[in-house]
mmCIF file of C-alpha atoms in Angstrom:
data_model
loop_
_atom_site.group_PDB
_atom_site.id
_atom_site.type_symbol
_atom_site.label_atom_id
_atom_site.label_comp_id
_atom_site.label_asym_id
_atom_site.label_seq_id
_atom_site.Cartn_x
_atom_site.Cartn_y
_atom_site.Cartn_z
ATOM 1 C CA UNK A 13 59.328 -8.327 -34.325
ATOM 2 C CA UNK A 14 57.104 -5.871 -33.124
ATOM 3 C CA UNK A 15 57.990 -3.688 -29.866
ATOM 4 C CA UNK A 16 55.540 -2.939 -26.734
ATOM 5 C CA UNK A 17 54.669 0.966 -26.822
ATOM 6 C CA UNK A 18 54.351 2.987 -23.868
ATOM 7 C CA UNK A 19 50.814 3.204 -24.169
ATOM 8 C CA UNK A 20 50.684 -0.527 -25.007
ATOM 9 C CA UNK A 21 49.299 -3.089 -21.944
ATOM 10 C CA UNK A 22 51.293 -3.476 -19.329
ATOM 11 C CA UNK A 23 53.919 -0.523 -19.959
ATOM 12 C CA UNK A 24 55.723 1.193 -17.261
ATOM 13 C CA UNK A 25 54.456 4.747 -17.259
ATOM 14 C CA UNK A 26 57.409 7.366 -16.937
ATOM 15 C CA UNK A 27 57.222 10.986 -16.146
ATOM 16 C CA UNK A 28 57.274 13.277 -18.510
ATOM 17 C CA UNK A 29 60.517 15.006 -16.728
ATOM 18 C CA UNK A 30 62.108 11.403 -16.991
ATOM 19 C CA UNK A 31 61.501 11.043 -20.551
ATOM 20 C CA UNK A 32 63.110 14.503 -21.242
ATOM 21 C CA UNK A 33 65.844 14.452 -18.972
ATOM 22 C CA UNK A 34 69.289 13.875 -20.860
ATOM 23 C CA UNK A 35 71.554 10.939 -20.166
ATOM 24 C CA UNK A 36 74.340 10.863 -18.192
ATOM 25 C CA UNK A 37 76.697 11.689 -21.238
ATOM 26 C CA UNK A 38 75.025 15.015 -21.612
ATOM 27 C CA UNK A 39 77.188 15.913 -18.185
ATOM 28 C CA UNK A 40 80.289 15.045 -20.076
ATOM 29 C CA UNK A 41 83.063 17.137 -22.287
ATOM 30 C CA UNK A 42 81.796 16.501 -25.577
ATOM 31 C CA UNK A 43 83.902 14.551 -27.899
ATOM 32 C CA UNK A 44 85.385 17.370 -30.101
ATOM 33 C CA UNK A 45 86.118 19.532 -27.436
ATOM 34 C CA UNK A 46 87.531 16.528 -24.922
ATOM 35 C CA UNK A 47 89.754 15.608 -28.429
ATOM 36 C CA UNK A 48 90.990 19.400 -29.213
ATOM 37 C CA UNK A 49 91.957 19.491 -25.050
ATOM 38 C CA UNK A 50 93.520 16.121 -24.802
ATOM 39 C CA UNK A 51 95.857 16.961 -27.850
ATOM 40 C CA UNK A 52 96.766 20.383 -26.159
ATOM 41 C CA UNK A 53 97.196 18.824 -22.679
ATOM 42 C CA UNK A 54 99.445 16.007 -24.733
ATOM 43 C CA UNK A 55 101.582 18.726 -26.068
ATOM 44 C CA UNK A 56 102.400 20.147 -22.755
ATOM 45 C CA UNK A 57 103.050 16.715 -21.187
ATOM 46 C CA UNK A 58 106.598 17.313 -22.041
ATOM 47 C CA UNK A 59 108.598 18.124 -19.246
ATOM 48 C CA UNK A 60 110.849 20.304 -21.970
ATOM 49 C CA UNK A 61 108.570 21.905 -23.518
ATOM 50 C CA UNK A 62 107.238 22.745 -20.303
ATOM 51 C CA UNK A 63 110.196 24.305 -19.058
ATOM 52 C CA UNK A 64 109.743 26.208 -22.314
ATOM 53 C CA UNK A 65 106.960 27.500 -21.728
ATOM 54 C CA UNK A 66 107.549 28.941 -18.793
ATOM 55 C CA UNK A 67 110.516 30.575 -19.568
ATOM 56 C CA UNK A 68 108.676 32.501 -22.331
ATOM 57 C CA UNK A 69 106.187 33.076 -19.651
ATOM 58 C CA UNK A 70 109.037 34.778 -17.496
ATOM 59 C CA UNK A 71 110.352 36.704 -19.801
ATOM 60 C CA UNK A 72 110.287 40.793 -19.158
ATOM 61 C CA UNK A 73 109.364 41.044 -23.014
ATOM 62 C CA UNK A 74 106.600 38.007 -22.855
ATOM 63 C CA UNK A 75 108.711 36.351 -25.552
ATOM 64 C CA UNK A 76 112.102 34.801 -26.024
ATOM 65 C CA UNK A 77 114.321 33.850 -29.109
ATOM 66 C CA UNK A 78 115.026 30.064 -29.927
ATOM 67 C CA UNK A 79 118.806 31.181 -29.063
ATOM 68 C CA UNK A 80 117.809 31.697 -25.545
ATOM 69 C CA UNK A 81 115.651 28.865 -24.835
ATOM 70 C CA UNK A 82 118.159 26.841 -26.051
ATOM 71 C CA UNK A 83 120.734 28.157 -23.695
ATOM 72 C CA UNK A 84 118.134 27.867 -20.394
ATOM 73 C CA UNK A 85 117.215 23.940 -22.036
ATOM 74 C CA UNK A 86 120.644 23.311 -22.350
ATOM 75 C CA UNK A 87 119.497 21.499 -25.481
ATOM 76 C CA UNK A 88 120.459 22.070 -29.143
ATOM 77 C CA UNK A 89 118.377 24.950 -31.732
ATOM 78 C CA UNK A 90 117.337 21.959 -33.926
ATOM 79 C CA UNK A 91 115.668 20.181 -30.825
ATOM 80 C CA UNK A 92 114.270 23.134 -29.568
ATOM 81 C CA UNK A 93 112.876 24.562 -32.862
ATOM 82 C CA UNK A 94 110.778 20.659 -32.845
ATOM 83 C CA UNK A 95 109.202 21.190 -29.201
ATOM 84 C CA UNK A 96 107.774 24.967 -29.853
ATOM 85 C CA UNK A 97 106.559 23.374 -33.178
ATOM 86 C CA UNK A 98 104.352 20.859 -31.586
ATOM 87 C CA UNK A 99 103.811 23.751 -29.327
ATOM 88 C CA UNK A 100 102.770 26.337 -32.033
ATOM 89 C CA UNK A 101 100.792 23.268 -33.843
ATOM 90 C CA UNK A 102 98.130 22.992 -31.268
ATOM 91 C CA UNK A 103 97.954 26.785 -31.183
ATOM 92 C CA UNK A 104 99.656 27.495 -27.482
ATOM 93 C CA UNK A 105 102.416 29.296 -28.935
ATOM 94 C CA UNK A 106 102.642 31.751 -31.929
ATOM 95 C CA UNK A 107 105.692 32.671 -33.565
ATOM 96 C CA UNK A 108 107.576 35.755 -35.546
ATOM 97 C CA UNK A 109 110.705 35.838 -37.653
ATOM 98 C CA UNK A 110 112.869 38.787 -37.377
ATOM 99 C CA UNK A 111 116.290 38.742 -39.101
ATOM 100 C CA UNK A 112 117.480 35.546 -38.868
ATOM 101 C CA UNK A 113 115.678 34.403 -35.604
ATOM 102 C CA UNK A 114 112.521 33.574 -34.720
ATOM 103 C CA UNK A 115 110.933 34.789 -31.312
ATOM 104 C CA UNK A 116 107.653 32.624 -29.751
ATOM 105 C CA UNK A 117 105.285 33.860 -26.884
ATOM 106 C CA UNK A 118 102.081 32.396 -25.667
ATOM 107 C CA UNK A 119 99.467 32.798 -27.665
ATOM 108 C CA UNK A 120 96.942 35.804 -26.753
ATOM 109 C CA UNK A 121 93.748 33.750 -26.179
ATOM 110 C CA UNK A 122 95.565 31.166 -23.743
ATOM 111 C CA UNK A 123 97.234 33.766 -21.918
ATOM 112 C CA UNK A 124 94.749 33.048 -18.153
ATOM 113 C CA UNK A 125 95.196 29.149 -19.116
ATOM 114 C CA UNK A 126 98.847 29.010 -19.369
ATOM 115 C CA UNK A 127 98.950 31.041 -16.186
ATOM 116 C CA UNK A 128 96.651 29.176 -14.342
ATOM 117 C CA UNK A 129 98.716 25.721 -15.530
ATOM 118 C CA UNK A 130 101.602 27.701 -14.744
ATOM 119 C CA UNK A 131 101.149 29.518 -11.361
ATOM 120 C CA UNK A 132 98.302 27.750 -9.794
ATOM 121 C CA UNK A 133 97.952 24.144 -11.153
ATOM 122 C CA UNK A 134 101.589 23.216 -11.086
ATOM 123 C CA UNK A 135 103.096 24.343 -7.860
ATOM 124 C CA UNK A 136 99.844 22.945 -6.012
ATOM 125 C CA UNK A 137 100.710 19.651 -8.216
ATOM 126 C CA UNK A 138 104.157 19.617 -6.631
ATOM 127 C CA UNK A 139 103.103 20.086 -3.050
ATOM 128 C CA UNK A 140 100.746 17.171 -3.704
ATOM 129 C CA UNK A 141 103.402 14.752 -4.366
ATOM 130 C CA UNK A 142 105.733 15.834 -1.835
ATOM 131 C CA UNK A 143 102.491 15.647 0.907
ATOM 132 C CA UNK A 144 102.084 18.939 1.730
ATOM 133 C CA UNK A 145 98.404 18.409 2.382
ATOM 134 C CA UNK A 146 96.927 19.173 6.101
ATOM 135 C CA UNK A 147 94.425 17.226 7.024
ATOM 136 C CA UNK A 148 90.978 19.388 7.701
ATOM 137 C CA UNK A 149 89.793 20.617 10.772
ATOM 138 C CA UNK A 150 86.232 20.703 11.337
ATOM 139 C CA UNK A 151 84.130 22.929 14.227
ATOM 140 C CA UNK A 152 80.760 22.615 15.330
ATOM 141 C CA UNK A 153 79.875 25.980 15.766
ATOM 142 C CA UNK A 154 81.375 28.592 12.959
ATOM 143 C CA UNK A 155 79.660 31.491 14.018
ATOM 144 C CA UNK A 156 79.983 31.684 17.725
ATOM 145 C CA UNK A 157 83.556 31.245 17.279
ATOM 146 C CA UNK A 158 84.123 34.447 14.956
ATOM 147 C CA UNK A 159 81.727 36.458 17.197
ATOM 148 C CA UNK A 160 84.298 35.962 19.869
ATOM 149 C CA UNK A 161 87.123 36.939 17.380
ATOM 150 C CA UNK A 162 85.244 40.082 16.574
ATOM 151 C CA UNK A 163 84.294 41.152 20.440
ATOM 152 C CA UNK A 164 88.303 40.690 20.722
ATOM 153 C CA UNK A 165 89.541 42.754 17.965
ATOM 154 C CA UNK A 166 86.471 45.283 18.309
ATOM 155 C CA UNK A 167 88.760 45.952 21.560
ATOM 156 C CA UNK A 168 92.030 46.522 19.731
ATOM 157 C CA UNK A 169 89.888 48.671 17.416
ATOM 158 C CA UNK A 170 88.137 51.166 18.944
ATOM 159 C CA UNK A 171 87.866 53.898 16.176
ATOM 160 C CA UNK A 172 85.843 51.259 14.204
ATOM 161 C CA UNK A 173 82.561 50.669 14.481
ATOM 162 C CA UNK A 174 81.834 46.902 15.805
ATOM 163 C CA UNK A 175 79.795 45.777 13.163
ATOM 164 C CA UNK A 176 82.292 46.897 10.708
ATOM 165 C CA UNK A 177 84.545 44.470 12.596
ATOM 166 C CA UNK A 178 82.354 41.680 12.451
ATOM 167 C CA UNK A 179 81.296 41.876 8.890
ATOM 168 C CA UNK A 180 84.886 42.259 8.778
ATOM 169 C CA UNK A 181 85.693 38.932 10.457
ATOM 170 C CA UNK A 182 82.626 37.235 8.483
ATOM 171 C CA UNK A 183 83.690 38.082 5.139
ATOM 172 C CA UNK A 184 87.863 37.032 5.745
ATOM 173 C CA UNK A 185 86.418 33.803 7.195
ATOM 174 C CA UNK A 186 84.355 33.609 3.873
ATOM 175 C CA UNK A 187 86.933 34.406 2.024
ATOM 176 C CA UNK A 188 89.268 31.922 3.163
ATOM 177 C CA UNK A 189 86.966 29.349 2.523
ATOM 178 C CA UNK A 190 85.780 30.019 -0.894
ATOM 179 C CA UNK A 191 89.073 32.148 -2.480
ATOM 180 C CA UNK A 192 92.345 30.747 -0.735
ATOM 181 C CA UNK A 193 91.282 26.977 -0.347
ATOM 182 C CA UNK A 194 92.525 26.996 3.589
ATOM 183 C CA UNK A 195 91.741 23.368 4.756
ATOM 184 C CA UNK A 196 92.981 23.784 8.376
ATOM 185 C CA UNK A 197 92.955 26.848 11.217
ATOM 186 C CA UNK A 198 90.365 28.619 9.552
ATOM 187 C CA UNK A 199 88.969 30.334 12.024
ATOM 188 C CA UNK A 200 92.893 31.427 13.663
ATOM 189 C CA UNK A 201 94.044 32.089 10.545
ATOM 190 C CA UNK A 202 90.793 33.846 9.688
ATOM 191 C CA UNK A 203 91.314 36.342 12.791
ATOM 192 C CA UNK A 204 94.658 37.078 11.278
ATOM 193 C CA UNK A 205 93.446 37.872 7.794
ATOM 194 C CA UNK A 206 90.799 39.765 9.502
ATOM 195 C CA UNK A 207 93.332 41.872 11.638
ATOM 196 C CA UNK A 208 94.931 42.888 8.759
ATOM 197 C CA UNK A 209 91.975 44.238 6.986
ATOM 198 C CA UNK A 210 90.898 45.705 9.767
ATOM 199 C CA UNK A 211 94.357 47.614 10.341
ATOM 200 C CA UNK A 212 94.232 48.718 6.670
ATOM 201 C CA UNK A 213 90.719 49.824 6.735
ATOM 202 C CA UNK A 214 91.813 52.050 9.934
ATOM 203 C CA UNK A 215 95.009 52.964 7.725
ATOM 204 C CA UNK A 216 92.977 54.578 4.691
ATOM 205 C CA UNK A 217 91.134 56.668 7.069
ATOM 206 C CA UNK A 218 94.264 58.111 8.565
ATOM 207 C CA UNK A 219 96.045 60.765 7.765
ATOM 208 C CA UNK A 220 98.714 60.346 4.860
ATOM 209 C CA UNK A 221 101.501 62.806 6.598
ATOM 210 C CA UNK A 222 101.227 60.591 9.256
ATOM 211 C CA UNK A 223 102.184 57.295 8.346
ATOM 212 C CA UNK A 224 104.711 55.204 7.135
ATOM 213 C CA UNK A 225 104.676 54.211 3.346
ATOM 214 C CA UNK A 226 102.568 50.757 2.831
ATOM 215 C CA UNK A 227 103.574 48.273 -0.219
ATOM 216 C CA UNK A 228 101.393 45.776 -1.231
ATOM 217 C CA UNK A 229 102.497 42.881 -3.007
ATOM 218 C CA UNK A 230 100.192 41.107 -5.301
ATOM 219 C CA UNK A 231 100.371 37.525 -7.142
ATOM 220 C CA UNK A 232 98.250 34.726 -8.469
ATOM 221 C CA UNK A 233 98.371 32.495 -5.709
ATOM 222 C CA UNK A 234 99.801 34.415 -2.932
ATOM 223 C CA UNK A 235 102.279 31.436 -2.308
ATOM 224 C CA UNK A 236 105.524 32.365 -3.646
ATOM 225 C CA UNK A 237 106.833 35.647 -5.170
ATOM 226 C CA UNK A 238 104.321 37.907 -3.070
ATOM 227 C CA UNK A 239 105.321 36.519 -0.017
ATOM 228 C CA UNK A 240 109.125 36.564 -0.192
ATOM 229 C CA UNK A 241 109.117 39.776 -1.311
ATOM 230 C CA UNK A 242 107.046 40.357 1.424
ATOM 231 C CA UNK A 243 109.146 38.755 3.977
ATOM 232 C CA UNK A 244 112.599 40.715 2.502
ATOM 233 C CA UNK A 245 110.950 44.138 2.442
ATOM 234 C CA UNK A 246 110.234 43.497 6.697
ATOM 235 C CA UNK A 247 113.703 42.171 6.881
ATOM 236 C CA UNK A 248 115.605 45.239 5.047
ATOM 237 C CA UNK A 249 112.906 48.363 6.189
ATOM 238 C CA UNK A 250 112.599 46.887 9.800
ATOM 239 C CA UNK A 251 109.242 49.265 11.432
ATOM 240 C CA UNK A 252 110.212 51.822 8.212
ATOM 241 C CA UNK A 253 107.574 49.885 5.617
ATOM 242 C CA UNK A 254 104.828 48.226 6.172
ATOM 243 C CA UNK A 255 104.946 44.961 3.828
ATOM 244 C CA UNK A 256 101.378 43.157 3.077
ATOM 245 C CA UNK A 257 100.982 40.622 0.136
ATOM 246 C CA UNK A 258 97.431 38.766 -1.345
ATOM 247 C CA UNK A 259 96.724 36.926 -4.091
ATOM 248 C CA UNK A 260 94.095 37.232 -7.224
ATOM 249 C CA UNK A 261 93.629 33.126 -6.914
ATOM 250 C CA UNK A 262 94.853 32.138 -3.589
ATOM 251 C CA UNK A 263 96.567 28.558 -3.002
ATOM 252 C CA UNK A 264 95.516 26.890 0.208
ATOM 253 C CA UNK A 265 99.535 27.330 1.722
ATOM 254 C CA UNK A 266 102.747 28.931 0.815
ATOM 255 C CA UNK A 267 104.494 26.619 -1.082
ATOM 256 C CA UNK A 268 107.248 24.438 0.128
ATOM 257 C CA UNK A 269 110.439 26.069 -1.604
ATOM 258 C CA UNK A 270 109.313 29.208 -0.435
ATOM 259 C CA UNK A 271 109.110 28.015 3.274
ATOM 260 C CA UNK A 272 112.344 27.575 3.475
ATOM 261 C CA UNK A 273 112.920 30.673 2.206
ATOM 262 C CA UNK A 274 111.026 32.514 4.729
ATOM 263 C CA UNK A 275 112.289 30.616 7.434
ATOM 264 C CA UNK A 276 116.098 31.596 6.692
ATOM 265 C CA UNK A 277 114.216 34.801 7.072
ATOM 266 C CA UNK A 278 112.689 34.344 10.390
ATOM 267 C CA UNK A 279 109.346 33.848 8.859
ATOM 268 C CA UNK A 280 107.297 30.844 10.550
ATOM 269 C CA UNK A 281 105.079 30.004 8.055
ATOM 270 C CA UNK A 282 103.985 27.181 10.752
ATOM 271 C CA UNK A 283 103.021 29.528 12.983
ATOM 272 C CA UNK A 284 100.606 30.916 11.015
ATOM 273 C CA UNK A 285 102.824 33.863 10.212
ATOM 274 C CA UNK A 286 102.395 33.934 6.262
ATOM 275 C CA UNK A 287 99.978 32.573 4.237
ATOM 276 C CA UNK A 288 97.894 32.972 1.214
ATOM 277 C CA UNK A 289 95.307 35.253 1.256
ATOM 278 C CA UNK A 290 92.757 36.809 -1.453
ATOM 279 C CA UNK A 291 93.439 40.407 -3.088
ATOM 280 C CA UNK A 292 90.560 42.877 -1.420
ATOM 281 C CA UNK A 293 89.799 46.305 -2.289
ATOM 282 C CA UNK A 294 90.879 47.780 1.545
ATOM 283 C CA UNK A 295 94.205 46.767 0.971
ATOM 284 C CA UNK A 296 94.551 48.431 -2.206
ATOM 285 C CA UNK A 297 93.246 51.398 -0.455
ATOM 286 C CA UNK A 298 95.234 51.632 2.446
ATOM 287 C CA UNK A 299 98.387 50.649 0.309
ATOM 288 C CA UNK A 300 101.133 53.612 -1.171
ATOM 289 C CA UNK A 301 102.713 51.564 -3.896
ATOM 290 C CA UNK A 302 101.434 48.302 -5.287
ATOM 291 C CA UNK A 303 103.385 45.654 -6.671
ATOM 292 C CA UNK A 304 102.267 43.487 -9.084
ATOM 293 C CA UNK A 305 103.930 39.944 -10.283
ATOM 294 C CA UNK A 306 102.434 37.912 -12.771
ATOM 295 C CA UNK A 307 98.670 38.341 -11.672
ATOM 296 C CA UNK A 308 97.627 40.455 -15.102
ATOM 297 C CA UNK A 309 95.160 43.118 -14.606
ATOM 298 C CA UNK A 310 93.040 41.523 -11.961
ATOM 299 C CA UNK A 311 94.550 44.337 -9.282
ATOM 300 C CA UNK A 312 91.626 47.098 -9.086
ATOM 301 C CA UNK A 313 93.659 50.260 -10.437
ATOM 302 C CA UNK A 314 92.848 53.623 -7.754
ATOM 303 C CA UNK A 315 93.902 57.023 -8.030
ATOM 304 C CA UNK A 316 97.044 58.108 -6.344
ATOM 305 C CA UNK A 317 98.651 54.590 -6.261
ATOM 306 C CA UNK A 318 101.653 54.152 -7.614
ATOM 307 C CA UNK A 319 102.040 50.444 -9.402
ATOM 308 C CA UNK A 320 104.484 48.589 -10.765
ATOM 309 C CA UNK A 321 104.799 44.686 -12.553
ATOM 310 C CA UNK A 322 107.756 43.248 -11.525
ATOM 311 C CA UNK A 323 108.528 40.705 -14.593
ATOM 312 C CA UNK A 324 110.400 37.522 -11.983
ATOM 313 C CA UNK A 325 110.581 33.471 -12.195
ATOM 314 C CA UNK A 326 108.288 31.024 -10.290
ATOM 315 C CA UNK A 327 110.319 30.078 -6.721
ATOM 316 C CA UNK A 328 107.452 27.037 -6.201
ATOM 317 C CA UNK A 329 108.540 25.722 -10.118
ATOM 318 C CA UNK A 330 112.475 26.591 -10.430
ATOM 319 C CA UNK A 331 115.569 24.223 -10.058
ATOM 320 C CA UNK A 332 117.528 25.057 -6.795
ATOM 321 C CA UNK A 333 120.047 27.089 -8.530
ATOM 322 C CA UNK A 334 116.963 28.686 -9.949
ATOM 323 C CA UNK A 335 115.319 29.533 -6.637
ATOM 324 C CA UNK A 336 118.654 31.070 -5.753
ATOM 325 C CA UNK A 337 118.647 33.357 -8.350
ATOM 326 C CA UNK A 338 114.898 34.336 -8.589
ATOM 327 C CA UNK A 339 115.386 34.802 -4.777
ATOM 328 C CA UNK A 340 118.322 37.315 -5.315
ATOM 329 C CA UNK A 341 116.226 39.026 -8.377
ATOM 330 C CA UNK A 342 113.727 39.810 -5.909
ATOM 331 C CA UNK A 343 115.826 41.208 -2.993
ATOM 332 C CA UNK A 344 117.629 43.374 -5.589
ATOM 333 C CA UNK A 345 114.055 45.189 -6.801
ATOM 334 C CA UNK A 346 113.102 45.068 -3.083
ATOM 335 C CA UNK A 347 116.336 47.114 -2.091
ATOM 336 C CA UNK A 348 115.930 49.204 -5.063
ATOM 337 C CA UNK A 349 112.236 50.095 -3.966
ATOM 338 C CA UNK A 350 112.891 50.509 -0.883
ATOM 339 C CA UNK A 351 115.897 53.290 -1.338
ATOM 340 C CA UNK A 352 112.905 55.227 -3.032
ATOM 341 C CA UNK A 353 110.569 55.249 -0.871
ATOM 342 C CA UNK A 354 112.914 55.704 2.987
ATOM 343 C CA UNK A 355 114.852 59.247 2.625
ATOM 344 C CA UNK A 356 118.315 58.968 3.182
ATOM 345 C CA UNK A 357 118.469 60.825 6.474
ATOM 346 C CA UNK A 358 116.079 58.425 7.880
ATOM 347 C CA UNK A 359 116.801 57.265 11.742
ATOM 348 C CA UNK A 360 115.771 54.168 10.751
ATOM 349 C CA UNK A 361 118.437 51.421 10.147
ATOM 350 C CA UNK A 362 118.122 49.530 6.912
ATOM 351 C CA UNK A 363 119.444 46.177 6.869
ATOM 352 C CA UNK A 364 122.521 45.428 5.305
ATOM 353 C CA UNK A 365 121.855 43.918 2.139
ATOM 354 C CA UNK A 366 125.506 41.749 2.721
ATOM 355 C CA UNK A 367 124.637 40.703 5.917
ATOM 356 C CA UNK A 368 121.061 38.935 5.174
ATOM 357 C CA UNK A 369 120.745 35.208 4.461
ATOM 358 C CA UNK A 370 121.184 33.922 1.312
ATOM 359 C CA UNK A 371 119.775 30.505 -0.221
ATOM 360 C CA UNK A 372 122.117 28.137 -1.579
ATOM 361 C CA UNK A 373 119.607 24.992 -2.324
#
């Protein structure tokens, strides 16, 4: 049987583009690589071995011994040993004998994935099922809105120039959008973010002798650890600290185990009085010590900073006895830092730590 060419009576003429274009396939993951992701994805689809994983994660060392994880799984050595296998078989975990145990830690190359499953993916996962979603909020005009935003905080900023403030105002609005995933409030919560930068940008301009030591607290998604530290610094140091916290990948809200955690104290996260914002250079700038936890090296590094990587569990991920105690981790490094950087003979009243709330869920 003989077939009709394209130059052949009656044949439908194509482009040339249309001819070359590639099929709708050519969009897709490729086979091999779809196969060599589905069989990582099906080791981790394991709530064990996920659990696993993210205590090694955790871990001040960035590894942990069988003998441990067996002790957090609650779960024999023999049925441990067979999960970090299957891990270790699709290459998420490596491995290293010493004496008689073996130690596993993530290995090198997935480092950024397992962090972005851990810290990004699955806490926004969880807030999915239990409906934390708000619903968008649109408005017609963007940009008349943050003029008026700037003309009011060019007001409470007078030693800036105004179109400082309104590039100022711009970008946070920007930022929002494109970094932290904010779906409703944008421009209130924009006028916030921008109020802060603005106040920090005034800050590194100011004298040093003159102010009050600034901490910055910095975390993947800017939904959890950075913001309860955050909160507990403001609730021991009072006016003595200044307490800011962003994130190198912003979630769109602060997750909901952490709410309640600001709430008990005196946060409301409702009122617009935390939530996740991206890491920019001004507030490294205008900060005296910056805190890092669990965001890597993504924190720009500046001279006469002093830094530190607090090594602390996942609130948004942990069991309630586990949000307790990651909770009570936090306020201990908080009181500790804070004892450092307030002089004894301060005026200033620190809180109590045995008077503040504690969780229980």
């Amino acid at each position: 049987m003989s077939t009709r060419s394209e130059s052949s009576p009656g044949a439908v003429a194509q482009p040339a583009d249309a001819r070359c274009a590639p099929g709708p396939e050519a969009h897709a993951m490729g086979n091999v690589a779809a196969a060599q992701v589905a069989a990582m994805l099906k080791a981790l689809a394991e709530p064990l071995r996920l659990r696993m994983l993210s205590f090694i994660t955790t871990s001040s060392t960035g590894e942990a011994c069988v003998c441990d994880i067996a002790g957090v799984a609650d779960v024999s050595q023999p049925t441990v040993s067979h999960h970090l296998k299957v891990l270790k078989d699709v290459g998420i975990v490596t491995s290293e004998r010493r004496g008689t145990w073996v130690y596993y830690r993530v290995a090198p190359e997935l480092r950024d994935a397992v962090s972005t499953l851990l810290q990004s993916f699955a806490p926004s996962a969880l807030d999915a099922h239990q409906g934390e979603r708000t619903p968008l909020t649109g408005l017609r005009d963007v940009d008349a809105a943050l003029s008026r935003v700037s003309d009011d905080l060019a007001g409470r900023f007078p030693g800036l120039a105004a179109d400082v403030v309104l590039r100022t105002v711009r970008e946070s609005y920007a930022a929002l959008v494109r970094n932290a995933g904010v779906r409703a409030h944008l421009v209130p919560t924009a006028q916030r973010f921008a109020e802060q930068r603005l106040t920090d940008i005034a800050r590194a301009g100011a004298e040093r002798t003159a102010r009050v030591p600034q901490v910055l607290f910095v975390c993947v998604a800017n939904a959890g650890r950075s913001q309860l530290a955050a909160a507990l610094l403001r609730h021991h140091a009072g006016d003595a600290v200044v307490a800011r916290s962003a994130g190198s990948s912003p979630a769109g809200d602060v997750h909901s185990t952490v709410r309640r955690l600001l709430a008990e104290l005196g946060v409301d996260v409702e009122a617009g009085e935390a939530f996740p914002k991206p890491l920019t250079d001004d507030a490294v700038r205008a900060a005296d010590v910056v805190i890092t936890m669990g965001c890597g090296d993504t924190c720009p590094v500046l001279p006469g900073k002093r830094y530190e990587d607090w090594v602390v569990g996942d609130p948004a991920l942990a069991s309630p006895e586990g949000v307790a105690a990651i909770r009570d981790d936090i306020d201990r490094r908080v009181r500790g830092l804070l004892a450092d950087l307030v002089p004894a003979d301060t005026s200033t009243t620190i809180d109590d730590p045995s008077t503040h709330p504690r969780s229980t869920r």
